Structures are given as C-alpha cells and as structure tokens.
Amino acid sequence: QQQVKQSPQSLIVQKGGISIINCAYENTAFDYFPWYQQFPGKGPALLIAIRPDVSEKKEGRFTISFNKSAKQFSLHIMDSQPGDSATYFCAASCPRNSGGSNYKLTFGKGTLLTVNP
Amino acid sequence: GAVVSQHPSWVICKSGTSVKIECRSLDFQATTMFWYRQFPKQSLMLMATSNEGSKATYEQGVEKDKFLINHASLTLSTLTVTSAHPEDSSFYICSARTGSNGYTFGSGTRLTVV
C-alpha cells in the first residue's frame, strides 16, 4: 500500500516558469511533510517542510501548499532555473509511538524535473 | 546545520565479500538512524531503523543477516552488506533524525558488486 502518492513522474518546465508537484497521503496520523531535492549520485537534501497546522509555507522560490481536508500537499517552484533540474521527493512521517513507526519517513515515488534554458 | 557524513561514497567489491558503510553525525547526537536503498530512477526504500544501543528494526522483506546494522554510539551507525552479490549493487543512503527539525541524509554510497 503506497501511503504517499506523488505526481507527475516527470516534468519539463521552461526557465522562469512555475514547477508544480503534487502529493496525496492516506495516513491521517502524518504530522510532518517535507520535500527533498536529490541530484544524481547524491543523498536527498531538505528543501522545505510543513506541519498540518498551517496551509502554506514559503521559503524563497519554494512554496508548500497544504490541504489537510483533502490530504494533499504540493510544491511550487517559482522562477524555475536550470539548476533546479533534479529529482524531487515528497515525504511524510508520524509522531513517535504512532503505530510503532518511530518517526520513519514515507516517500513518494519522485518527480524528475527538467528546466530547459 | 546538522551534518551526516557517509563513507565511502563508492565501493566496488567482489562477489562473496563483505562491505561496511559508515554514517557519522558530525555535530549532533543521532539517537535514531535510518538506512535506505535506492535503485536507479526509483524512490528511497527504507531498509531498517537503528536506535543507539539496541537492535535494529528491519522492514519486511529485508534480510537482517545479510544487512547487518550496528549503532553502537550516538554518532556512528554502520551497515555491513555480508556475502555481497551483484543483486546487492545499489545506492545506499543513511539518514538521522535531527529532533523537531526533521531528518538529515548522508551523501550516499554507490555499491557495485562484481
């Protein structure tokens, strides 16, 4: 059972455009929703994260929109640049002792973003 | 910020040998560390969760005797791939929980078994 569904699988955007990646989750116990950026041959790096008590969080060109009732959250990359070309993963985690999950992250399948110059 | 140092970044070994991958938390104490495996163009698959001073908790389908995890101190966790075979070739990544700020990942280890 995939608990975090991510779309699209791949995305091509022109330089300066807006990249939008969506995720949907099933487990209402999730309370932490991070987005990670991964370049080939490297580990994931945290971009931005949100908790369910807010509907939006913005850090520079990156914005998370969170819809608790719909159990969806999305990443918006404004003014996309070629250097943003990477794989992006959404994830979610539960509080400790929530079903014995011990804080482990559940990842989406990833979105390969290509920003054309 | 919190840094997790993972070594080696790549390793090639012969089939049947064992390989150890280390992850160290450089500026914080990591009570809990996670080990992932990632195949090309796929997501991260959690292999196991290790807690300092106790046995690791393995995910379903992960062979605990093949993937030995040791978390003997608050700053070091190791993954040993025993009797490696070509199908164990993959990208292995560790991660540590950094309190309420989330998780920090190592830079990954590319294992190639020949």
PDB file of C-alpha atoms in Angstrom:
ATOM      1  CA  GLN A   1       0.000   0.000   0.000  1.00  0.00           C
ATOM      2  CA  GLN A   2       1.543   3.254  -1.121  1.00  0.00           C
ATOM      3  CA  GLN A   3       0.839   5.804   1.560  1.00  0.00           C
ATOM      4  CA  VAL A   4       2.165   8.847  -0.310  1.00  0.00           C
ATOM      5  CA  LYS A   5       1.268   9.238  -3.976  1.00  0.00           C
ATOM      6  CA  GLN A   6       3.311  11.723  -5.992  1.00  0.00           C
ATOM      7  CA  SER A   7       2.659  13.168  -9.421  1.00  0.00           C
ATOM      8  CA  PRO A   8       3.752  13.804 -12.072  1.00  0.00           C
ATOM      9  CA  GLN A   9       6.506  11.261 -12.566  1.00  0.00           C
ATOM     10  CA  SER A  10       8.390  13.736 -14.730  1.00  0.00           C
ATOM     11  CA  LEU A  11       8.028  17.401 -15.530  1.00  0.00           C
ATOM     12  CA  ILE A  12       9.598  19.686 -18.101  1.00  0.00           C
ATOM     13  CA  VAL A  13       9.447  23.428 -17.497  1.00  0.00           C
ATOM     14  CA  GLN A  14      10.937  26.394 -19.271  1.00  0.00           C
ATOM     15  CA  LYS A  15      13.316  28.676 -17.436  1.00  0.00           C
ATOM     16  CA  GLY A  16      11.358  31.232 -15.462  1.00  0.00           C
ATOM     17  CA  GLY A  17       8.245  29.102 -15.321  1.00  0.00           C
ATOM     18  CA  ILE A  18       6.469  27.575 -12.335  1.00  0.00           C
ATOM     19  CA  SER A  19       7.034  23.929 -11.452  1.00  0.00           C
ATOM     20  CA  ILE A  20       4.245  22.235  -9.537  1.00  0.00           C
ATOM     21  CA  ILE A  21       4.494  18.790  -7.970  1.00  0.00           C
ATOM     22  CA  ASN A  22       1.643  17.203  -6.093  1.00  0.00           C
ATOM     23  CA  CYS A  23       1.381  14.621  -3.342  1.00  0.00           C
ATOM     24  CA  ALA A  24      -1.525  12.912  -1.650  1.00  0.00           C
ATOM     25  CA  TYR A  25      -1.404  10.909   1.539  1.00  0.00           C
ATOM     26  CA  GLU A  26      -3.657   8.431   3.250  1.00  0.00           C
ATOM     27  CA  ASN A  27      -2.495   8.225   6.838  1.00  0.00           C
ATOM     28  CA  THR A  28      -4.117  10.984   8.895  1.00  0.00           C
ATOM     29  CA  ALA A  29      -1.539  10.427  11.632  1.00  0.00           C
ATOM     30  CA  PHE A  30       1.175  12.019   9.473  1.00  0.00           C
ATOM     31  CA  ASP A  31       2.251  15.294  11.026  1.00  0.00           C
ATOM     32  CA  TYR A  32       5.381  16.298   9.127  1.00  0.00           C
ATOM     33  CA  PHE A  33       5.560  16.802   5.373  1.00  0.00           C
ATOM     34  CA  PRO A  34       8.995  17.558   3.885  1.00  0.00           C
ATOM     35  CA  TRP A  35      10.133  17.954   0.315  1.00  0.00           C
ATOM     36  CA  TYR A  36      13.569  16.759  -0.710  1.00  0.00           C
ATOM     37  CA  GLN A  37      15.741  17.563  -3.713  1.00  0.00           C
ATOM     38  CA  GLN A  38      18.127  14.939  -4.992  1.00  0.00           C
ATOM     39  CA  PHE A  39      20.824  15.307  -7.607  1.00  0.00           C
ATOM     40  CA  PRO A  40      22.273  12.216  -9.330  1.00  0.00           C
ATOM     41  CA  GLY A  41      24.687  10.326  -7.090  1.00  0.00           C
ATOM     42  CA  LYS A  42      23.865  12.405  -4.027  1.00  0.00           C
ATOM     43  CA  GLY A  43      21.703  11.983  -0.970  1.00  0.00           C
ATOM     44  CA  PRO A  44      18.422  13.886  -0.668  1.00  0.00           C
ATOM     45  CA  ALA A  45      18.581  17.400   0.727  1.00  0.00           C
ATOM     46  CA  LEU A  46      15.719  19.031   2.578  1.00  0.00           C
ATOM     47  CA  LEU A  47      14.117  21.850   0.622  1.00  0.00           C
ATOM     48  CA  ILE A  48      11.181  22.845   2.736  1.00  0.00           C
ATOM     49  CA  ALA A  49       8.787  21.202   5.174  1.00  0.00           C
ATOM     50  CA  ILE A  50       5.394  21.892   6.653  1.00  0.00           C
ATOM     51  CA  ARG A  51       3.261  20.718   9.545  1.00  0.00           C
ATOM     52  CA  PRO A  52      -0.522  20.337   9.280  1.00  0.00           C
ATOM     53  CA  ASP A  53      -1.332  23.356  11.401  1.00  0.00           C
ATOM     54  CA  VAL A  54      -0.529  25.741   8.526  1.00  0.00           C
ATOM     55  CA  SER A  55      -1.836  25.834   4.965  1.00  0.00           C
ATOM     56  CA  GLU A  56       1.163  27.367   3.253  1.00  0.00           C
ATOM     57  CA  LYS A  57       4.843  27.889   3.810  1.00  0.00           C
ATOM     58  CA  LYS A  58       7.192  29.869   1.618  1.00  0.00           C
ATOM     59  CA  GLU A  59      10.976  29.888   1.569  1.00  0.00           C
ATOM     60  CA  GLY A  60      12.477  31.879  -1.259  1.00  0.00           C
ATOM     61  CA  ARG A  61      11.269  30.464  -4.561  1.00  0.00           C
ATOM     62  CA  PHE A  62       9.831  27.343  -2.913  1.00  0.00           C
ATOM     63  CA  THR A  63       6.303  27.165  -1.518  1.00  0.00           C
ATOM     64  CA  ILE A  64       4.403  24.287   0.051  1.00  0.00           C
ATOM     65  CA  SER A  65       0.626  24.381  -0.114  1.00  0.00           C
ATOM     66  CA  PHE A  66      -1.112  22.054   2.316  1.00  0.00           C
ATOM     67  CA  ASN A  67      -4.761  20.963   2.240  1.00  0.00           C
ATOM     68  CA  LYS A  68      -5.495  18.915   5.338  1.00  0.00           C
ATOM     69  CA  SER A  69      -9.097  18.081   4.450  1.00  0.00           C
ATOM     70  CA  ALA A  70      -8.116  16.792   1.021  1.00  0.00           C
ATOM     71  CA  LYS A  71      -4.974  15.117   2.411  1.00  0.00           C
ATOM     72  CA  GLN A  72      -2.886  16.746  -0.282  1.00  0.00           C
ATOM     73  CA  PHE A  73       0.189  18.928  -0.403  1.00  0.00           C
ATOM     74  CA  SER A  74       2.154  20.414  -3.235  1.00  0.00           C
ATOM     75  CA  LEU A  75       5.475  22.028  -4.008  1.00  0.00           C
ATOM     76  CA  HIS A  76       5.620  25.147  -6.153  1.00  0.00           C
ATOM     77  CA  ILE A  77       8.944  26.299  -7.562  1.00  0.00           C
ATOM     78  CA  MET A  78       8.674  29.837  -8.814  1.00  0.00           C
ATOM     79  CA  ASP A  79      11.002  31.244 -11.489  1.00  0.00           C
ATOM     80  CA  SER A  80      12.372  27.776 -12.172  1.00  0.00           C
ATOM     81  CA  GLN A  81      16.044  27.660 -13.158  1.00  0.00           C
ATOM     82  CA  PRO A  82      18.124  25.033 -14.987  1.00  0.00           C
ATOM     83  CA  GLY A  83      19.950  24.452 -11.700  1.00  0.00           C
ATOM     84  CA  ASP A  84      16.662  23.262 -10.219  1.00  0.00           C
ATOM     85  CA  SER A  85      16.762  20.253 -12.538  1.00  0.00           C
ATOM     86  CA  ALA A  86      16.767  17.309 -10.144  1.00  0.00           C
ATOM     87  CA  THR A  87      14.506  14.660  -8.678  1.00  0.00           C
ATOM     88  CA  TYR A  88      12.073  15.872  -6.046  1.00  0.00           C
ATOM     89  CA  PHE A  89      10.541  13.666  -3.387  1.00  0.00           C
ATOM     90  CA  CYS A  90       7.672  14.405  -1.082  1.00  0.00           C
ATOM     91  CA  ALA A  91       7.545  12.541   2.190  1.00  0.00           C
ATOM     92  CA  ALA A  92       5.551  12.240   5.386  1.00  0.00           C
ATOM     93  CA  SER A  93       6.158  10.981   8.886  1.00  0.00           C
ATOM     94  CA  CYS A  94       4.246  10.186  12.025  1.00  0.00           C
ATOM     95  CA  PRO A  95       4.897  11.209  15.588  1.00  0.00           C
ATOM     96  CA  ARG A  96       6.819   8.723  17.706  1.00  0.00           C
ATOM     97  CA  ASN A  97       4.854   5.781  19.016  1.00  0.00           C
ATOM     98  CA  SER A  98       2.206   6.251  16.390  1.00  0.00           C
ATOM     99  CA  GLY A  99       1.696   2.653  15.386  1.00  0.00           C
ATOM    100  CA  GLY A 100       5.313   1.904  16.198  1.00  0.00           C
ATOM    101  CA  SER A 101       6.549   3.904  13.220  1.00  0.00           C
ATOM    102  CA  ASN A 102       9.343   5.524  15.213  1.00  0.00           C
ATOM    103  CA  TYR A 103       9.359   8.672  13.066  1.00  0.00           C
ATOM    104  CA  LYS A 104      10.232   6.891   9.836  1.00  0.00           C
ATOM    105  CA  LEU A 105       9.658   8.781   6.604  1.00  0.00           C
ATOM    106  CA  THR A 106       7.360   7.515   3.897  1.00  0.00           C
ATOM    107  CA  PHE A 107       8.463   8.758   0.488  1.00  0.00           C
ATOM    108  CA  GLY A 108       6.613   9.436  -2.714  1.00  0.00           C
ATOM    109  CA  LYS A 109       7.997   7.886  -5.882  1.00  0.00           C
ATOM    110  CA  GLY A 110       9.697  11.065  -7.005  1.00  0.00           C
ATOM    111  CA  THR A 111       9.393  13.596  -9.815  1.00  0.00           C
ATOM    112  CA  LEU A 112      12.192  14.191 -12.291  1.00  0.00           C
ATOM    113  CA  LEU A 113      12.175  17.914 -13.025  1.00  0.00           C
ATOM    114  CA  THR A 114      13.923  19.273 -16.084  1.00  0.00           C
ATOM    115  CA  VAL A 115      14.152  23.013 -16.515  1.00  0.00           C
ATOM    116  CA  ASN A 116      15.076  23.986 -20.036  1.00  0.00           C
ATOM    117  CA  PRO A 117      17.169  27.118 -20.557  1.00  0.00           C
TER     118      PRO A 117
ATOM    119  CA  GLY B   1      23.204  22.717  10.467  1.00  0.00           C
ATOM    120  CA  ALA B   2      23.202  19.030  11.237  1.00  0.00           C
ATOM    121  CA  VAL B   3      25.575  17.052   9.054  1.00  0.00           C
ATOM    122  CA  VAL B   4      25.692  13.328   8.435  1.00  0.00           C
ATOM    123  CA  SER B   5      28.941  12.091   6.939  1.00  0.00           C
ATOM    124  CA  GLN B   6      28.683   8.853   4.960  1.00  0.00           C
ATOM    125  CA  HIS B   7      31.661   6.808   3.754  1.00  0.00           C
ATOM    126  CA  PRO B   8      32.691   5.516   1.383  1.00  0.00           C
ATOM    127  CA  SER B   9      30.955   7.397  -1.403  1.00  0.00           C
ATOM    128  CA  TRP B  10      31.503   4.480  -3.728  1.00  0.00           C
ATOM    129  CA  VAL B  11      32.874   0.987  -3.424  1.00  0.00           C
ATOM    130  CA  ILE B  12      33.466  -1.922  -5.754  1.00  0.00           C
ATOM    131  CA  CYS B  13      33.783  -5.354  -4.244  1.00  0.00           C
ATOM    132  CA  LYS B  14      33.990  -8.927  -5.399  1.00  0.00           C
ATOM    133  CA  SER B  15      31.050 -11.250  -5.067  1.00  0.00           C
ATOM    134  CA  GLY B  16      31.101 -13.096  -1.740  1.00  0.00           C
ATOM    135  CA  THR B  17      32.943 -10.428   0.199  1.00  0.00           C
ATOM    136  CA  SER B  18      31.518  -8.075   2.830  1.00  0.00           C
ATOM    137  CA  VAL B  19      31.358  -4.310   2.689  1.00  0.00           C
ATOM    138  CA  LYS B  20      30.896  -1.854   5.547  1.00  0.00           C
ATOM    139  CA  ILE B  21      29.330   1.563   5.117  1.00  0.00           C
ATOM    140  CA  GLU B  22      29.653   4.145   7.878  1.00  0.00           C
ATOM    141  CA  CYS B  23      27.473   7.072   8.793  1.00  0.00           C
ATOM    142  CA  ARG B  24      28.547   9.604  11.372  1.00  0.00           C
ATOM    143  CA  SER B  25      26.629  12.501  12.799  1.00  0.00           C
ATOM    144  CA  LEU B  26      29.194  15.282  12.967  1.00  0.00           C
ATOM    145  CA  ASP B  27      27.673  17.927  15.176  1.00  0.00           C
ATOM    146  CA  PHE B  28      24.778  16.269  16.921  1.00  0.00           C
ATOM    147  CA  GLN B  29      23.846  13.048  18.631  1.00  0.00           C
ATOM    148  CA  ALA B  30      21.774  10.727  16.481  1.00  0.00           C
ATOM    149  CA  THR B  31      19.636   8.500  18.654  1.00  0.00           C
ATOM    150  CA  THR B  32      17.857   7.138  15.610  1.00  0.00           C
ATOM    151  CA  MET B  33      19.325   6.478  12.194  1.00  0.00           C
ATOM    152  CA  PHE B  34      17.685   5.083   9.091  1.00  0.00           C
ATOM    153  CA  TRP B  35      19.167   3.094   6.228  1.00  0.00           C
ATOM    154  CA  TYR B  36      17.735   3.272   2.735  1.00  0.00           C
ATOM    155  CA  ARG B  37      18.375   1.578  -0.544  1.00  0.00           C
ATOM    156  CA  GLN B  38      17.706   3.293  -3.840  1.00  0.00           C
ATOM    157  CA  PHE B  39      17.643   1.745  -7.295  1.00  0.00           C
ATOM    158  CA  PRO B  40      18.176   3.915 -10.383  1.00  0.00           C
ATOM    159  CA  LYS B  41      15.294   6.282 -11.054  1.00  0.00           C
ATOM    160  CA  GLN B  42      13.362   4.963  -8.080  1.00  0.00           C
ATOM    161  CA  SER B  43      12.418   6.235  -4.672  1.00  0.00           C
ATOM    162  CA  LEU B  44      14.177   5.540  -1.407  1.00  0.00           C
ATOM    163  CA  MET B  45      13.253   2.249   0.166  1.00  0.00           C
ATOM    164  CA  LEU B  46      13.645   2.056   3.923  1.00  0.00           C
ATOM    165  CA  MET B  47      15.656  -0.988   4.922  1.00  0.00           C
ATOM    166  CA  ALA B  48      15.919  -0.576   8.670  1.00  0.00           C
ATOM    167  CA  THR B  49      15.774   1.766  11.614  1.00  0.00           C
ATOM    168  CA  SER B  50      18.585   1.694  14.141  1.00  0.00           C
ATOM    169  CA  ASN B  51      18.468   3.042  17.650  1.00  0.00           C
ATOM    170  CA  GLU B  52      21.624   3.614  19.624  1.00  0.00           C
ATOM    171  CA  GLY B  53      22.385   0.704  21.896  1.00  0.00           C
ATOM    172  CA  SER B  54      19.637  -1.585  20.679  1.00  0.00           C
ATOM    173  CA  LYS B  55      18.934  -3.951  17.829  1.00  0.00           C
ATOM    174  CA  ALA B  56      17.863  -2.521  14.514  1.00  0.00           C
ATOM    175  CA  THR B  57      14.301  -2.851  13.304  1.00  0.00           C
ATOM    176  CA  TYR B  58      14.191  -4.213   9.777  1.00  0.00           C
ATOM    177  CA  GLU B  59      11.483  -3.585   7.241  1.00  0.00           C
ATOM    178  CA  GLN B  60       9.548  -6.514   5.870  1.00  0.00           C
ATOM    179  CA  GLY B  61      11.486  -8.404   3.242  1.00  0.00           C
ATOM    180  CA  VAL B  62      14.918  -7.115   4.281  1.00  0.00           C
ATOM    181  CA  GLU B  63      17.319  -9.879   5.279  1.00  0.00           C
ATOM    182  CA  LYS B  64      18.749  -8.964   8.650  1.00  0.00           C
ATOM    183  CA  ASP B  65      21.564 -11.497   8.323  1.00  0.00           C
ATOM    184  CA  LYS B  66      22.670 -10.011   5.018  1.00  0.00           C
ATOM    185  CA  PHE B  67      22.394  -6.361   6.007  1.00  0.00           C
ATOM    186  CA  LEU B  68      23.944  -6.034   9.450  1.00  0.00           C
ATOM    187  CA  ILE B  69      23.332  -2.730  11.171  1.00  0.00           C
ATOM    188  CA  ASN B  70      25.217  -1.562  14.227  1.00  0.00           C
ATOM    189  CA  HIS B  71      24.503   1.650  16.106  1.00  0.00           C
ATOM    190  CA  ALA B  72      26.949   1.380  18.950  1.00  0.00           C
ATOM    191  CA  SER B  73      27.296   5.080  19.688  1.00  0.00           C
ATOM    192  CA  LEU B  74      25.243   8.244  19.368  1.00  0.00           C
ATOM    193  CA  THR B  75      27.373   9.411  16.463  1.00  0.00           C
ATOM    194  CA  LEU B  76      28.029   6.269  14.427  1.00  0.00           C
ATOM    195  CA  SER B  77      25.881   3.737  12.645  1.00  0.00           C
ATOM    196  CA  THR B  78      27.220   1.135  10.244  1.00  0.00           C
ATOM    197  CA  LEU B  79      25.663  -1.047   7.575  1.00  0.00           C
ATOM    198  CA  THR B  80      27.547  -4.177   6.588  1.00  0.00           C
ATOM    199  CA  VAL B  81      26.494  -5.975   3.445  1.00  0.00           C
ATOM    200  CA  THR B  82      27.613  -9.556   4.033  1.00  0.00           C
ATOM    201  CA  SER B  83      28.471 -12.027   1.301  1.00  0.00           C
ATOM    202  CA  ALA B  84      27.605  -9.437  -1.308  1.00  0.00           C
ATOM    203  CA  HIS B  85      26.239 -10.482  -4.684  1.00  0.00           C
ATOM    204  CA  PRO B  86      25.639  -8.493  -7.864  1.00  0.00           C
ATOM    205  CA  GLU B  87      21.971  -8.051  -6.972  1.00  0.00           C
ATOM    206  CA  ASP B  88      23.066  -6.126  -3.879  1.00  0.00           C
ATOM    207  CA  SER B  89      24.538  -3.451  -6.129  1.00  0.00           C
ATOM    208  CA  SER B  90      22.650  -0.276  -5.341  1.00  0.00           C
ATOM    209  CA  PHE B  91      22.825   3.191  -3.836  1.00  0.00           C
ATOM    210  CA  TYR B  92      22.689   3.069  -0.041  1.00  0.00           C
ATOM    211  CA  ILE B  93      21.794   6.158   1.959  1.00  0.00           C
ATOM    212  CA  CYS B  94      21.684   6.783   5.681  1.00  0.00           C
ATOM    213  CA  SER B  95      19.657   9.387   7.494  1.00  0.00           C
ATOM    214  CA  ALA B  96      19.440  10.667  11.028  1.00  0.00           C
ATOM    215  CA  ARG B  97      16.593  12.269  12.818  1.00  0.00           C
ATOM    216  CA  THR B  98      17.577  15.741  13.969  1.00  0.00           C
ATOM    217  CA  GLY B  99      14.943  16.472  16.568  1.00  0.00           C
ATOM    218  CA  SER B 100      11.953  18.530  15.587  1.00  0.00           C
ATOM    219  CA  ASN B 101      13.810  19.898  12.562  1.00  0.00           C
ATOM    220  CA  GLY B 102      13.428  16.706  10.650  1.00  0.00           C
ATOM    221  CA  TYR B 103      15.963  14.471   9.038  1.00  0.00           C
ATOM    222  CA  THR B 104      19.428  14.833   7.568  1.00  0.00           C
ATOM    223  CA  PHE B 105      20.697  12.490   4.908  1.00  0.00           C
ATOM    224  CA  GLY B 106      24.158  11.257   4.142  1.00  0.00           C
ATOM    225  CA  SER B 107      25.594  11.689   0.672  1.00  0.00           C
ATOM    226  CA  GLY B 108      25.057   8.046  -0.202  1.00  0.00           C
ATOM    227  CA  THR B 109      27.260   5.086  -1.105  1.00  0.00           C
ATOM    228  CA  ARG B 110      27.289   3.536  -4.552  1.00  0.00           C
ATOM    229  CA  LEU B 111      27.956  -0.187  -4.118  1.00  0.00           C
ATOM    230  CA  THR B 112      28.928  -2.245  -7.125  1.00  0.00           C
ATOM    231  CA  VAL B 113      29.424  -5.962  -6.674  1.00  0.00           C
ATOM    232  CA  VAL B 114      31.342  -7.676  -9.456  1.00  0.00           C
TER     233      VAL B 114
END
